[in-house]
Coordinates of C-alpha atoms in Angstrom, one line a residue:
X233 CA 12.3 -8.7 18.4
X234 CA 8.7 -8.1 19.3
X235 CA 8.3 -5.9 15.8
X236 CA 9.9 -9.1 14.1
X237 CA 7.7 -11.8 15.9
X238 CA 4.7 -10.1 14.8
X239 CA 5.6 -8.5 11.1
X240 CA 7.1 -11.6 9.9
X241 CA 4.3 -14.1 10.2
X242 CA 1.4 -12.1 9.9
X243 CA 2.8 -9.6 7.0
X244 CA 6.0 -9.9 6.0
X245 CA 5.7 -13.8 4.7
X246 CA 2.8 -12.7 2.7
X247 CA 4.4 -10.3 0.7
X248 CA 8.2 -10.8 0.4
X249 CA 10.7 -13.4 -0.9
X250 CA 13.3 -13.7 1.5
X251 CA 15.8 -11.8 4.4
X252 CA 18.9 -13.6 2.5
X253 CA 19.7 -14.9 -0.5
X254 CA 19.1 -17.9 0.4
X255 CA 15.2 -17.6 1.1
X256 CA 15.0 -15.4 -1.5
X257 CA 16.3 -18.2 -4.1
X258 CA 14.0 -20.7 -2.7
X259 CA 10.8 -18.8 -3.3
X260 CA 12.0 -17.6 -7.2
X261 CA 12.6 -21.7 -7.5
X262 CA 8.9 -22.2 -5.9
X263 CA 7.6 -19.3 -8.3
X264 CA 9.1 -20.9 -11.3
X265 CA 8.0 -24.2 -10.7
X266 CA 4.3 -23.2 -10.8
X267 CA 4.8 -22.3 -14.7
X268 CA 5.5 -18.8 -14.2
X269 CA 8.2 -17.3 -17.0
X270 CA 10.0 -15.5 -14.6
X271 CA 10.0 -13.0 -11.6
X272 CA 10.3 -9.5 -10.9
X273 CA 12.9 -9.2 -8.2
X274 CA 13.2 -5.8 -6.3
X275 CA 15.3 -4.8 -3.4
X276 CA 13.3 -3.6 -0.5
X277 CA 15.5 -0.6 0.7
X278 CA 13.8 3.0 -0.4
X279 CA 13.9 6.4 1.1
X280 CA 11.0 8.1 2.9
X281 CA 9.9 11.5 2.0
X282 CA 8.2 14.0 4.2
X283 CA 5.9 16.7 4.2
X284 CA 7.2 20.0 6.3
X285 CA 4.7 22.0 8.2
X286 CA 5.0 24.7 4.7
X287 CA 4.1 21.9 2.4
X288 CA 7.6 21.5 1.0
X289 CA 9.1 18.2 1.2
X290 CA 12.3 16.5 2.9
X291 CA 13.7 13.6 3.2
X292 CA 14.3 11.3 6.6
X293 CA 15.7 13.4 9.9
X294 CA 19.4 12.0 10.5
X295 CA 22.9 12.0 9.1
X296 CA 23.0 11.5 5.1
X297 CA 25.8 9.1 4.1
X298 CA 25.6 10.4 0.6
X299 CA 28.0 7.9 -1.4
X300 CA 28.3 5.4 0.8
X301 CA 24.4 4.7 1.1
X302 CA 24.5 5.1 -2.6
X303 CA 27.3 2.2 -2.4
X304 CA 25.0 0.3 -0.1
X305 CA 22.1 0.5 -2.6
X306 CA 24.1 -0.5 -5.7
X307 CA 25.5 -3.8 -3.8
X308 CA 22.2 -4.6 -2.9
X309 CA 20.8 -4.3 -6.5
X310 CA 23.9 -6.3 -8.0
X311 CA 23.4 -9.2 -5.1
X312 CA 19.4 -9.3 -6.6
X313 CA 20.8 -9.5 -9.6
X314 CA 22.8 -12.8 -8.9
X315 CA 19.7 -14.2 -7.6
X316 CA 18.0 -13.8 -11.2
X317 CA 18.4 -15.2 -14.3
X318 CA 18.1 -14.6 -18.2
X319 CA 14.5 -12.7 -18.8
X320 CA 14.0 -12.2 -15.3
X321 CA 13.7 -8.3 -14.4
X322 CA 15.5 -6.1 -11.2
X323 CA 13.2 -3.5 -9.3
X324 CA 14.4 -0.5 -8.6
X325 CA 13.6 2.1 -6.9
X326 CA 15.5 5.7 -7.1
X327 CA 15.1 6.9 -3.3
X328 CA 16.8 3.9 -2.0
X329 CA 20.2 5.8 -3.2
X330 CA 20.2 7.6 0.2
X331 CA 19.1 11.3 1.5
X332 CA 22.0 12.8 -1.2
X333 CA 20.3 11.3 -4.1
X334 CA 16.8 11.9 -2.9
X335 CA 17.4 15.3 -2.2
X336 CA 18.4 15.6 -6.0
X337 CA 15.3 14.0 -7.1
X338 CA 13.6 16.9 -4.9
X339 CA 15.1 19.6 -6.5
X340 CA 15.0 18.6 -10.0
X341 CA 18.3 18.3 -10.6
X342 CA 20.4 15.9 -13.1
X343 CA 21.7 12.7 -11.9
X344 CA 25.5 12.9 -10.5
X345 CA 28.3 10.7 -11.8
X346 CA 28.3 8.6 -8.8
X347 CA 24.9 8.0 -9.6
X348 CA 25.4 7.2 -13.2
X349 CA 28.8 5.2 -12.5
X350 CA 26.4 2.5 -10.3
X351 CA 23.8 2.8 -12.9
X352 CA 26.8 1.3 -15.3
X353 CA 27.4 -1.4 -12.9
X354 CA 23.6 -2.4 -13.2
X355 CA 23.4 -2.5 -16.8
X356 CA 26.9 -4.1 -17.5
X357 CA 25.4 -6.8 -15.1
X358 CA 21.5 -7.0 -16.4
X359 CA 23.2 -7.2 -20.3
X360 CA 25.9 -10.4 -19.1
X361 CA 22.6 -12.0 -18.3
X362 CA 20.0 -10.8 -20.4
X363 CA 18.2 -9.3 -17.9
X364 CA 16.1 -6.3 -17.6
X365 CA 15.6 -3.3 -15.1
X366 CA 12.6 -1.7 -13.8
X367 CA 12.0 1.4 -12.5
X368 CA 9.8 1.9 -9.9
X369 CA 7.2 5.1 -9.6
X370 CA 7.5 6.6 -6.2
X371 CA 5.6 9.7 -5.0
X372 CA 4.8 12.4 -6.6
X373 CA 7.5 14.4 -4.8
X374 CA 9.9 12.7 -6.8
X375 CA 8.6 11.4 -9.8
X376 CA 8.8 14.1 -12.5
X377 CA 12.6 13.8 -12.0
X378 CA 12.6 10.6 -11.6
X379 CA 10.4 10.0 -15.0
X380 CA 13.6 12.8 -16.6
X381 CA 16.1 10.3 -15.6
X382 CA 14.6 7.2 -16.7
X383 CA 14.0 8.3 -20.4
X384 CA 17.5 9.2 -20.5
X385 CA 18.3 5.7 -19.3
X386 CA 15.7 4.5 -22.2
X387 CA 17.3 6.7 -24.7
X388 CA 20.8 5.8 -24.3
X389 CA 20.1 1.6 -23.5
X390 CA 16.5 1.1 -25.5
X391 CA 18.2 1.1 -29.0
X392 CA 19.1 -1.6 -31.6
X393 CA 16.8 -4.0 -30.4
X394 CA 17.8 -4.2 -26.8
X395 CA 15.6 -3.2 -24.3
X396 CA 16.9 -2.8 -20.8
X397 CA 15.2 0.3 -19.2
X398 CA 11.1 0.6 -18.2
X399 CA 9.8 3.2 -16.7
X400 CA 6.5 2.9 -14.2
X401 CA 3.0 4.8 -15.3
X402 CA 0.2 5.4 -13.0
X403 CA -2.8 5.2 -14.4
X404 CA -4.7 6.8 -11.3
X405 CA -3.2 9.9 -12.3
X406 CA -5.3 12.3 -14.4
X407 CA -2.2 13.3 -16.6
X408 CA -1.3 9.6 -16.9
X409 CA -2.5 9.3 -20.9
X410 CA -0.5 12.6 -21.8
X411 CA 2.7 10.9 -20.0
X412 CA 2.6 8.1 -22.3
X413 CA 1.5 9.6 -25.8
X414 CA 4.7 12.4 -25.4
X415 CA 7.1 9.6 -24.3
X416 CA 6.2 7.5 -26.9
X417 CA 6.3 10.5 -29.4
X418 CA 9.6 10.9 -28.3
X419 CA 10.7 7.0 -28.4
X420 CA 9.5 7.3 -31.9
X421 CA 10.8 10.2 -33.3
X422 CA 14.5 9.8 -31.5
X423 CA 14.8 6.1 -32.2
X424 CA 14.4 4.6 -28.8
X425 CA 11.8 1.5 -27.7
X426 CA 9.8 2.8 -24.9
X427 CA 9.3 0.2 -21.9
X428 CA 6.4 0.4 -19.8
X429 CA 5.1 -1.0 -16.9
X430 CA 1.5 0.2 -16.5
X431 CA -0.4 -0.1 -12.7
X432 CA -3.3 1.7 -11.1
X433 CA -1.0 3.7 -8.7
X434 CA 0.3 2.9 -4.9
X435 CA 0.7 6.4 -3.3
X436 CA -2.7 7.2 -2.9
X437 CA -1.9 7.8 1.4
X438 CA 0.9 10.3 0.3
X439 CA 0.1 11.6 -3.1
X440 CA -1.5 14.9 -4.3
X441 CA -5.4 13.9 -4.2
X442 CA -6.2 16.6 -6.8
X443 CA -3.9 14.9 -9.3
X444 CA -5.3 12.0 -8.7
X445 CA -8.5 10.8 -10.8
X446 CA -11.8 11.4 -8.6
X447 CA -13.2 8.1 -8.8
X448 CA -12.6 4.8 -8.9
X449 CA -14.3 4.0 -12.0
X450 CA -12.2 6.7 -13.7
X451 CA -9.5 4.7 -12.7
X452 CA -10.6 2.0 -14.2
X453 CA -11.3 3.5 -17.6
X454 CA -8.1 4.9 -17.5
X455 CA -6.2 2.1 -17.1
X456 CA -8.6 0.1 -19.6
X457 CA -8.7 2.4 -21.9
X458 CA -4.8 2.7 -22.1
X459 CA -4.0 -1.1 -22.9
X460 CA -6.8 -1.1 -25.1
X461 CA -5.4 1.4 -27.3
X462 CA -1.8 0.6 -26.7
X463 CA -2.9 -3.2 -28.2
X464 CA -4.8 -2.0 -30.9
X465 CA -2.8 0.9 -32.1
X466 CA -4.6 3.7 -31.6
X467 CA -3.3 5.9 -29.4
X468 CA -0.8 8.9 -30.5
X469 CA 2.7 8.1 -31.1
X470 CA 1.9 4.9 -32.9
X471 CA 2.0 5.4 -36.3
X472 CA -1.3 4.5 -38.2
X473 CA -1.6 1.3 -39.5
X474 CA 1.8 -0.2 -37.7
X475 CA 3.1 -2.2 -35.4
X476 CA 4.6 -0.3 -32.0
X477 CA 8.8 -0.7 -32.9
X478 CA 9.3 1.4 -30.2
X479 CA 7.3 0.2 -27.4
X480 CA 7.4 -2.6 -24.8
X481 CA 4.4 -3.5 -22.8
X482 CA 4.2 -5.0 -19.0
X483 CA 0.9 -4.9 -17.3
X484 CA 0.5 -5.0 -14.0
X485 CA -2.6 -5.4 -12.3
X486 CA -4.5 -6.8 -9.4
X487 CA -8.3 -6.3 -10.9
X488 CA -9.7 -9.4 -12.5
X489 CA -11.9 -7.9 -15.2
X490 CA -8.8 -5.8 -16.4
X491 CA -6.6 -8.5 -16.4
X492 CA -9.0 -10.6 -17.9
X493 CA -10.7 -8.1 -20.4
X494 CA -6.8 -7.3 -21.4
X495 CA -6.2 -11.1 -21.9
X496 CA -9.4 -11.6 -24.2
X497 CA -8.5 -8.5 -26.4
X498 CA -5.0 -9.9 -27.0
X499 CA -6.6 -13.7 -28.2
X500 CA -8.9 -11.6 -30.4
X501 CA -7.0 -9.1 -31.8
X502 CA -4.1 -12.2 -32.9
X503 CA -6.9 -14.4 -34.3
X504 CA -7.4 -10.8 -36.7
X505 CA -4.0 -10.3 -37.0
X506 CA -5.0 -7.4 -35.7
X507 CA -2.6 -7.3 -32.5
X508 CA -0.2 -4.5 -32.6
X509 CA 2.3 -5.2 -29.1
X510 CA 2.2 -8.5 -27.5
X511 CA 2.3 -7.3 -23.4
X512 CA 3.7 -9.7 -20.8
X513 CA 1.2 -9.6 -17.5
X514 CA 2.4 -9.8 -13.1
X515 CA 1.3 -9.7 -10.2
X516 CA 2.8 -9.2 -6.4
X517 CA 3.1 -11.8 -4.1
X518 CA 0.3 -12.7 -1.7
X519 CA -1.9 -10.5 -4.3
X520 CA -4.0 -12.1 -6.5
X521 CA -2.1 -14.6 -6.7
X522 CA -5.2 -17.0 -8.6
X523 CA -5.0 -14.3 -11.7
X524 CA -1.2 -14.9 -12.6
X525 CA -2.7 -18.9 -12.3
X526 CA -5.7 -18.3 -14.8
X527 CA -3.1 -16.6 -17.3
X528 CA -0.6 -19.1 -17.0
X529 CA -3.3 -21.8 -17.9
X530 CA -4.9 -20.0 -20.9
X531 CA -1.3 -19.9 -22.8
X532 CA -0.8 -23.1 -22.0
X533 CA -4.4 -24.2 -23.5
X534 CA -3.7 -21.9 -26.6
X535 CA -0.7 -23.8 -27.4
X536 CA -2.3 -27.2 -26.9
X537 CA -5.0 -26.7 -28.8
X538 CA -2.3 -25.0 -31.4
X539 CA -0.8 -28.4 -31.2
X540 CA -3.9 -30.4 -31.8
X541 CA -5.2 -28.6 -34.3
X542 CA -1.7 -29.2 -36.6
X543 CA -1.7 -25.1 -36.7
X544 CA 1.3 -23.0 -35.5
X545 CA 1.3 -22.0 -32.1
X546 CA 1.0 -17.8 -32.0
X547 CA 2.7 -16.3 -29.2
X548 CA 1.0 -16.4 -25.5
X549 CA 1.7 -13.7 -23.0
X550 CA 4.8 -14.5 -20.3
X551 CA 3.7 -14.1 -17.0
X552 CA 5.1 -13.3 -14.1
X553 CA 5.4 -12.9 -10.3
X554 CA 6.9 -9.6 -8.8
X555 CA 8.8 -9.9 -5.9
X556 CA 10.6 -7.7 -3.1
X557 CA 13.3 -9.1 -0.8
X558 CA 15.7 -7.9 2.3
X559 CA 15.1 -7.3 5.7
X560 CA 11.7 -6.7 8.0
X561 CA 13.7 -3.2 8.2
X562 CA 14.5 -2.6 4.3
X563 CA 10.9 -3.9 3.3
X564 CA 8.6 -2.4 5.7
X565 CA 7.9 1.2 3.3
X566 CA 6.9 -1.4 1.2
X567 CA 4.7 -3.4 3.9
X568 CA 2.9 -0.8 5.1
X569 CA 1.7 0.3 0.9
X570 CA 0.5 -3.5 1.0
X571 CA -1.1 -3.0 4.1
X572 CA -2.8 0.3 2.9
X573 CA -4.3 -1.7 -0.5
X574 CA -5.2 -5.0 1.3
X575 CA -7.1 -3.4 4.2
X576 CA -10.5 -4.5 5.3
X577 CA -13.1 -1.4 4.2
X578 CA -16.1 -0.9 6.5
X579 CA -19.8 -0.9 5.5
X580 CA -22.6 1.0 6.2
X581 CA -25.6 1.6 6.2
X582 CA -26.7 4.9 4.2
X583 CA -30.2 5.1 5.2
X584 CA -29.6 5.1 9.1
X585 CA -26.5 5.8 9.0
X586 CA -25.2 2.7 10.7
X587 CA -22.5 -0.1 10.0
X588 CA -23.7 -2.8 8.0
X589 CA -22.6 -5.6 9.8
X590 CA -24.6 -8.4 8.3
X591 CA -22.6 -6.9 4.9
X592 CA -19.5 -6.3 6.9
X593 CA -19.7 -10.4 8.2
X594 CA -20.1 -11.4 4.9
X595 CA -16.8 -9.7 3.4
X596 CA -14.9 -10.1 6.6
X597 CA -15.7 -14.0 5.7
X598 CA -15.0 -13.9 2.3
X599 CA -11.6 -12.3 3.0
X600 CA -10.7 -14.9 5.0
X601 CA -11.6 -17.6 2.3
X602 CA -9.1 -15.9 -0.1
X603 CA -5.8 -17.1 1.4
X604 CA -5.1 -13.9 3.3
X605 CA -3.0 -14.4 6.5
X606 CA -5.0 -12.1 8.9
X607 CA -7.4 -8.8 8.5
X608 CA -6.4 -5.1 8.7
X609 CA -9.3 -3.7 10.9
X610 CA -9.9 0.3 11.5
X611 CA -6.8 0.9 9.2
X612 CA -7.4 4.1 7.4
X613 CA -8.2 7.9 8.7
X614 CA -11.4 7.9 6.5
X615 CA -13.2 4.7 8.5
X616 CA -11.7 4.9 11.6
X617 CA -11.9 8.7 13.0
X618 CA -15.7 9.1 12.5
X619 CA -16.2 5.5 14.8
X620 CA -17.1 6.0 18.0
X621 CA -15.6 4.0 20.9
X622 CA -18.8 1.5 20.6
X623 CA -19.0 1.1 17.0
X624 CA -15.0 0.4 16.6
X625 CA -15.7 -3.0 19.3
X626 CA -19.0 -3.7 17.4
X627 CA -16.6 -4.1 14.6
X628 CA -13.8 -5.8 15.9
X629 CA -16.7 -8.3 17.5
X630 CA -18.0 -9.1 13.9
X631 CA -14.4 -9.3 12.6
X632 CA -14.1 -11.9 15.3
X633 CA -16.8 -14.0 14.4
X634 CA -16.6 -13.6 10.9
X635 CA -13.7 -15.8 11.1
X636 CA -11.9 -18.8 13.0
X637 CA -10.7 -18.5 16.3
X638 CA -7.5 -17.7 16.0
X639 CA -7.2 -16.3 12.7
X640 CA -5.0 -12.5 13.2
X641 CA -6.7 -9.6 13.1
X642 CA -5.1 -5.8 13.5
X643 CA -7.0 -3.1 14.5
X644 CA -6.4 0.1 13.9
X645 CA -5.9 2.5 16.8
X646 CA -5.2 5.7 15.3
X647 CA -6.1 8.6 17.3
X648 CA -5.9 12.5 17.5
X649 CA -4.1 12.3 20.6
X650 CA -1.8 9.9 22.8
X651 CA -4.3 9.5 25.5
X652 CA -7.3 8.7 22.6
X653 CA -4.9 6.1 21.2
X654 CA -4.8 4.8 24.5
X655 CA -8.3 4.4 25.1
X656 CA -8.8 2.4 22.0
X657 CA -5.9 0.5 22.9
X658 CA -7.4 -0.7 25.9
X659 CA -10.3 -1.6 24.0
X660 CA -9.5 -5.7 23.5
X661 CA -10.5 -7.9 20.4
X662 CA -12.7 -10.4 21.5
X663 CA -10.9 -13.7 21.6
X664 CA -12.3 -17.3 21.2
X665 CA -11.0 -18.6 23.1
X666 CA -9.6 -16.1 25.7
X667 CA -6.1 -18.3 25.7
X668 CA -5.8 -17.3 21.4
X669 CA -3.4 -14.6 21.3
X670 CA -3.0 -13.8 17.9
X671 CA -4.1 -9.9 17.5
X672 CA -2.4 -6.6 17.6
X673 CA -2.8 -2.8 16.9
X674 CA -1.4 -0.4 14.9
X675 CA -1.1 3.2 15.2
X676 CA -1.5 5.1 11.8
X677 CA -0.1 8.8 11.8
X678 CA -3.4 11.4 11.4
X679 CA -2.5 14.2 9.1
X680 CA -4.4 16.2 6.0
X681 CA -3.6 15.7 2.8
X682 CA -0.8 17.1 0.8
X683 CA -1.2 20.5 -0.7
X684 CA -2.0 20.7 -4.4

């Protein structure tokens, strides 16, 4: 109750639609009305993969309940379904199938008929409805067998016209580009219509840093560079001097100038005629929420000024807001990756080797000002551990008056053993005033990175 009293305010509301149906129906009603062409709707529930002191990889300690978490997962999924409609998408994500199906995705191995037989049930239920089904990435761990499965899924439902399969790329991954030009090669030469939904990445905590590009302005490039092509044609796969038949295109995105570089290239490259795959743009909720706004608004200027002009309207981008529901439980994998990307970095100063705190005021301020529910202090391994006991309450003091009174801050408490973690723990925010109770810690696990 404690874990719920403080998740579900401070995190949980920020990020996720609903416990129940019911909640869950009310906030796709509240998206929708905003102008939004749909939602993404995913069921929280995933597994959790570990690393073992050899650098292989398990899944969670316990009993496995092989079909009838399986069973579990696929009732779930159809119940999101009900709470969609025609256009809308269903999330899914592989490793909420249970240890039995997770274990598979370990090894490599092809997906088992009980696996495929609730699979059917999806699609039978996505096609009634003209819905569509995403695939989520997970880690790296999984994903090559998870990417194997997920063509086959696009290979035997992507054809005729109907699209019902996309498959997640990461374009923080340095073999990211060479992932898309062989699927699409294949999507091409087999007949298919390759779906993508292209991100940045989400693993970085857990995820193989060598694979990983080394900066973040490779990132960018990479993901620029990759809608960029894929709207202009030139990329290989796409034949030269076509359209892309066989390719579907959802970008998802949190980073303004992407978003709004990739929504200017589109407006030009119709105005040309130039524009080779018309991409549909999302967001997550409580994440840049303003973005999916600002796209929503452009469309809707295109058209009017379509209608003023006595022209025909061309075709504007749908937009649309992604979603995960179920309980604190089910979502909190997913909580604690939102956490990870919305956390509060910490400046210093390079020449004296300080923190920057008039910097550090300023962004703690800013944050504040963007709609955010509360700041995620001391939250990584990379800022916290080099902080000594001094600097980590300097900080939390800034944090403090960087914002109002009572405004929720977590801090960080992550140590290298229980009595450090103790020590920090006993280490209060500063309050104003001392009767505002609004703060808390958390304890990150401290480990080394994944083997290559």
């Amino acid at each position: 109750m404690v874990l719920r009293a403080i998740v579900r305010p401070l995190i949980y509301d920020q990020f996720c639609a609903g416990t129940n149906p019911s909640e869950t129906r009310a906030k796709i009603s509240q998206i929708k009305s905003l102008g939004f062409s749909g939602v993404i709707l995913s069921y929280g529930k995933e597994g959790q993969i570990q690393e073992s002191n050899t650098g292989s990889h398990t899944t969670d300690p316990g009993a496995s309940c092989g079909d009838q978490d399986l069973e579990l997962w696929k009732r779930g999924n159809l119940e999101t379904l009900d709470m969609i409609t025609a256009g809308d998408y269903l999330g899914i994500k592989m490793t909420g199938c249970g240890k039995s199906i997770t274990n598979d995705l370990l090894q490599g191995k092809d997906p088992p008929k009980s696996f495929i037989d609730a699979i059917k049930a999806l699609v039978q239920r996505a096609k009634a409805q003209n819905s569509r089904i995403w695939v989520d990435a997970e880690q790296q761990a999984v994903q090559p067998t998870i990417d194997r499965w997920t063509v086959d899924l696009m290979r035997k439902y992507n054809r005729d016209g109907q699209v019902i399969f996309y498959n997640t790329h990461q374009a923080y991954l340095k073999a990211s580009r060479d992932k898309l030009e062989h699927q699409l090669q294949l999507a091409h030469g087999e007949g298919w219509t390759l779906a993508i939904k292209l991100v940045r990445g989400a693993y970085i905590e857990s995820d193989i840093r060598e694979r990983i590009h080394d900066t973040k302005a490779q990132t960018d490039e990479s993901y620029n560079s990759i809608v960029r092509d894929l709207l202009i044609g030139n990329i290989k796969g796409v034949p030269a001097g076509q359209n892309t038949p066989h390719m579907r295109l959802f970008l998802a995105g949190h980073n303004p100038y992407s978003v709004s570089q990739a929504s200017n290239l589109v407006r030009t490259l119709q105005d040309q005629g130039a524009l080779k795959i018309l991409p549909e743009f999302g967001q997550l909720q409580g994440m840049a929420d303003q973005l999916g706004c600002e796209l929503i608004q452009q469309g809707e200027d295109t058209l009017a000024q379509a209608v003023g002009a006595g022209t025909s309207p061309m075709a504007v981008p749908r937009v649309y807001k992604c979603l995960t529901w179920g309980s604190i439980q089910e979502c909190m994998q997913f909580l604690v990756r939102r956490a990870v990307e919305n956390r509060a970095v910490t400046f210093f100063d390079p020449e004296i080797d300080k923190l920057g705190l008039l910097s550090q005021k300023k962004y703690f301020t800013y944050l504040c000002s963007t709609g955010l529910k509360g700041l995620f202090i001391l939250g990584t391994n990379a800022e916290t551990f080099p902080l000594n006991r001094e600097e980590r309450k300097t900080l939390l003091k800034t944090a403090r008056q960087a914002v109002p009174a009572c405004y929720p801050i977590i801090a960080g408490v992550g140590g290298h053993s229980t009595s450090q973690v103790l020590e920090y723990i006993s280490t209060p925010i500063p309050l104003e005033p001392t009767t505002c109770s609004s703060s808390y810690v958390l304890i990150s696990e401290n480990k080394p990175p994944l083997p290559s």
